[in-house]
């Protein structure tokens, strides 16, 4: 993730510069906020894992489900929307939740491209007070609390989705 963050942070401006200059314009490298590079890197990284999660979840749904939908004269779109995708999403939710939790923890890498996030703020405060251990303990509890709340929300969503899919 860190290497991808650096590639986007240092490579994307070069790409944009060459595209802008090819059209005859001028490019200011400071025109794009640093957070855009972080969002881009995190999105590209997560998209690769999430696409594989969705692909495997769709393949995990029994092919007979689609055939049953066709037997009652549903269109492919109707079958996907009403039968296949709800089952696939139920299968995909736990790994998607893990990806979300991993993404939250990966945001601590954003300070490496000068974005002041929770980790960078802790480093700034710790460098003023020279109480690194205590500050980082507090930050770890904050990350733990965020991940705990997200995990509980994912578990509740998973339970409700499972109940809804079983009732339908």
Short mmCIF file of C-alpha atoms in Angstrom, two decimals:
data_model
loop_
_atom_site.label_atom_id
_atom_site.label_comp_id
_atom_site.label_asym_id
_atom_site.label_seq_id
_atom_site.Cartn_x
_atom_site.Cartn_y
_atom_site.Cartn_z
CA UNK A 1 0.00 0.00 0.00
CA UNK A 2 2.82 2.38 0.83
CA UNK A 3 4.53 1.77 -2.51
CA UNK A 4 1.24 2.33 -4.34
CA UNK A 5 0.69 5.53 -2.37
CA UNK A 6 4.11 6.80 -3.44
CA UNK A 7 3.53 5.77 -7.05
CA UNK A 8 0.27 7.70 -7.20
CA UNK A 9 1.66 10.69 -5.28
CA UNK A 10 4.74 11.07 -7.46
CA UNK A 11 3.52 9.50 -10.71
CA UNK A 12 0.04 10.97 -11.14
CA UNK A 13 1.29 14.59 -11.30
CA UNK A 14 3.71 13.59 -14.07
CA UNK A 15 0.89 11.97 -16.00
CA UNK A 16 -1.42 14.95 -15.53
CA UNK A 17 1.39 17.34 -16.45
CA UNK A 18 2.10 15.51 -19.71
CA UNK A 19 -1.62 15.43 -20.60
CA UNK A 20 -2.13 19.12 -19.82
CA UNK A 21 1.01 20.22 -21.65
CA UNK A 22 0.06 18.07 -24.66
CA UNK A 23 -3.11 20.14 -24.99
CA UNK A 24 -1.12 23.38 -24.76
CA UNK A 25 -2.02 24.28 -21.19
CA UNK A 26 0.04 24.95 -18.11
CA UNK A 27 0.10 22.67 -15.09
CA UNK A 28 0.50 23.66 -11.46
CA UNK A 29 1.53 20.58 -9.42
CA UNK A 30 0.01 22.13 -6.28
CA UNK A 31 -3.41 22.47 -7.93
CA UNK A 32 -4.42 18.97 -6.84
CA UNK A 33 -4.73 18.52 -3.06
CA UNK A 34 -2.66 15.74 -1.51
CA UNK A 35 -5.78 14.05 -0.16
CA UNK A 36 -6.85 13.34 -3.77
CA UNK A 37 -3.69 11.29 -4.26
CA UNK A 38 -4.36 9.38 -1.05
CA UNK A 39 -7.98 8.68 -2.06
CA UNK A 40 -6.83 7.56 -5.49
CA UNK A 41 -4.19 5.19 -4.12
CA UNK A 42 -6.49 3.74 -1.47
CA UNK A 43 -9.32 3.35 -4.01
CA UNK A 44 -7.15 1.57 -6.57
CA UNK A 45 -5.73 -0.75 -3.94
CA UNK A 46 -9.12 -1.58 -2.45
CA UNK A 47 -10.82 -1.96 -5.82
CA UNK A 48 -8.54 -4.84 -6.73
CA UNK A 49 -9.41 -6.79 -3.60
CA UNK A 50 -13.11 -5.92 -3.67
CA UNK A 51 -13.55 -6.90 -7.30
CA UNK A 52 -12.13 -10.32 -6.52
CA UNK A 53 -14.44 -10.57 -3.50
CA UNK A 54 -17.50 -9.79 -5.63
CA UNK A 55 -16.38 -12.14 -8.41
CA UNK A 56 -15.96 -15.06 -6.02
CA UNK A 57 -19.25 -14.25 -4.25
CA UNK A 58 -21.12 -14.28 -7.56
CA UNK A 59 -19.53 -17.60 -8.48
CA UNK A 60 -20.48 -19.03 -5.08
CA UNK A 61 -24.19 -18.62 -5.80
CA UNK A 62 -25.51 -21.87 -7.25
CA UNK A 63 -26.08 -21.76 -11.02
CA UNK A 64 -29.41 -23.48 -10.42
CA UNK A 65 -30.69 -20.22 -8.90
CA UNK A 66 -30.43 -18.48 -12.26
CA UNK A 67 -32.01 -21.43 -14.04
CA UNK A 68 -34.89 -21.39 -11.55
CA UNK A 69 -35.41 -17.70 -12.24
CA UNK A 70 -35.51 -18.37 -15.97
CA UNK A 71 -38.06 -21.14 -15.39
CA UNK A 72 -40.49 -18.63 -13.89
CA UNK A 73 -39.85 -16.23 -16.79
CA UNK A 74 -37.67 -13.67 -15.02
CA UNK A 75 -35.32 -11.62 -17.13
CA UNK A 76 -31.61 -11.78 -16.38
CA UNK A 77 -31.79 -8.33 -14.78
CA UNK A 78 -34.70 -9.36 -12.55
CA UNK A 79 -32.91 -12.56 -11.56
CA UNK A 80 -29.77 -10.69 -10.66
CA UNK A 81 -31.58 -7.97 -8.72
CA UNK A 82 -34.01 -10.19 -6.83
CA UNK A 83 -32.17 -13.49 -6.33
CA UNK A 84 -28.50 -13.63 -7.30
CA UNK A 85 -27.12 -10.32 -6.01
CA UNK A 86 -28.73 -10.50 -2.54
CA UNK A 87 -27.21 -13.96 -2.03
CA UNK A 88 -23.85 -12.85 -3.43
CA UNK A 89 -23.81 -9.77 -1.22
CA UNK A 90 -24.51 -11.93 1.83
CA UNK A 91 -21.48 -14.05 0.91
CA UNK A 92 -19.31 -11.01 0.12
CA UNK A 93 -20.13 -8.96 3.22
CA UNK A 94 -17.63 -10.54 5.68
CA UNK A 95 -14.60 -10.14 3.37
CA UNK A 96 -15.78 -6.65 2.41
CA UNK A 97 -15.94 -5.80 6.10
CA UNK A 98 -12.39 -7.04 6.54
CA UNK A 99 -11.32 -4.90 3.59
CA UNK A 100 -12.97 -1.86 5.16
CA UNK A 101 -11.23 -2.45 8.48
CA UNK A 102 -7.92 -2.89 6.69
CA UNK A 103 -8.52 0.34 4.78
CA UNK A 104 -9.18 2.23 8.01
CA UNK A 105 -5.90 0.98 9.42
CA UNK A 106 -4.07 1.78 6.16
CA UNK A 107 -5.08 5.43 6.44
CA UNK A 108 -2.24 5.80 8.92
CA UNK A 109 0.10 5.60 5.90
CA UNK A 110 -1.28 8.87 4.50
CA UNK A 111 1.03 10.85 6.77
CA UNK A 112 3.94 9.62 4.62
CA UNK A 113 2.80 12.06 1.90
CA UNK A 114 2.35 14.93 4.38
CA UNK A 115 -1.36 14.49 5.08
CA UNK A 116 -2.11 15.27 8.70
CA UNK A 117 -4.28 12.39 9.80
CA UNK A 118 -4.63 10.76 13.19
CA UNK A 119 -1.14 9.25 13.07
CA UNK A 120 0.54 12.43 11.82
CA UNK A 121 -1.29 14.47 14.46
CA UNK A 122 -0.01 12.07 17.10
CA UNK A 123 3.52 12.41 15.79
CA UNK A 124 3.27 16.21 15.92
CA UNK A 125 1.93 16.20 19.48
CA UNK A 126 4.47 13.60 20.59
CA UNK A 127 7.39 15.54 19.12
CA UNK A 128 6.37 18.59 21.16
CA UNK A 129 5.90 16.73 24.44
CA UNK A 130 8.40 13.89 23.94
CA UNK A 131 5.75 11.46 25.21
CA UNK A 132 5.69 9.18 22.20
CA UNK A 133 4.64 6.01 23.97
CA UNK A 134 1.61 7.54 25.68
CA UNK A 135 0.45 9.35 22.55
CA UNK A 136 0.75 6.22 20.41
CA UNK A 137 -1.14 4.18 23.01
CA UNK A 138 -4.00 6.70 22.80
CA UNK A 139 -3.91 6.55 18.99
CA UNK A 140 -4.00 2.75 19.08
CA UNK A 141 -7.09 2.89 21.31
CA UNK A 142 -8.74 5.33 18.92
CA UNK A 143 -8.05 3.02 15.97
CA UNK A 144 -9.27 0.07 18.01
CA UNK A 145 -12.51 1.92 18.90
CA UNK A 146 -13.15 2.89 15.28
CA UNK A 147 -12.53 -0.68 14.11
CA UNK A 148 -14.67 -2.11 16.91
CA UNK A 149 -17.63 0.12 16.01
CA UNK A 150 -17.27 -0.70 12.31
CA UNK A 151 -17.02 -4.41 13.05
CA UNK A 152 -20.20 -4.29 15.14
CA UNK A 153 -22.03 -2.41 12.38
CA UNK A 154 -20.88 -4.97 9.84
CA UNK A 155 -22.00 -7.84 12.09
CA UNK A 156 -25.45 -6.27 12.55
CA UNK A 157 -25.75 -5.67 8.81
CA UNK A 158 -24.70 -9.24 8.11
CA UNK A 159 -27.26 -10.61 10.57
CA UNK A 160 -30.08 -8.49 9.09
CA UNK A 161 -29.11 -9.36 5.54
CA UNK A 162 -29.00 -13.07 6.35
CA UNK A 163 -32.46 -12.86 7.94
CA UNK A 164 -33.82 -10.90 4.94
CA UNK A 165 -32.37 -13.32 2.36
CA UNK A 166 -33.72 -16.34 4.29
CA UNK A 167 -37.20 -14.77 4.48
CA UNK A 168 -37.31 -13.97 0.75
#
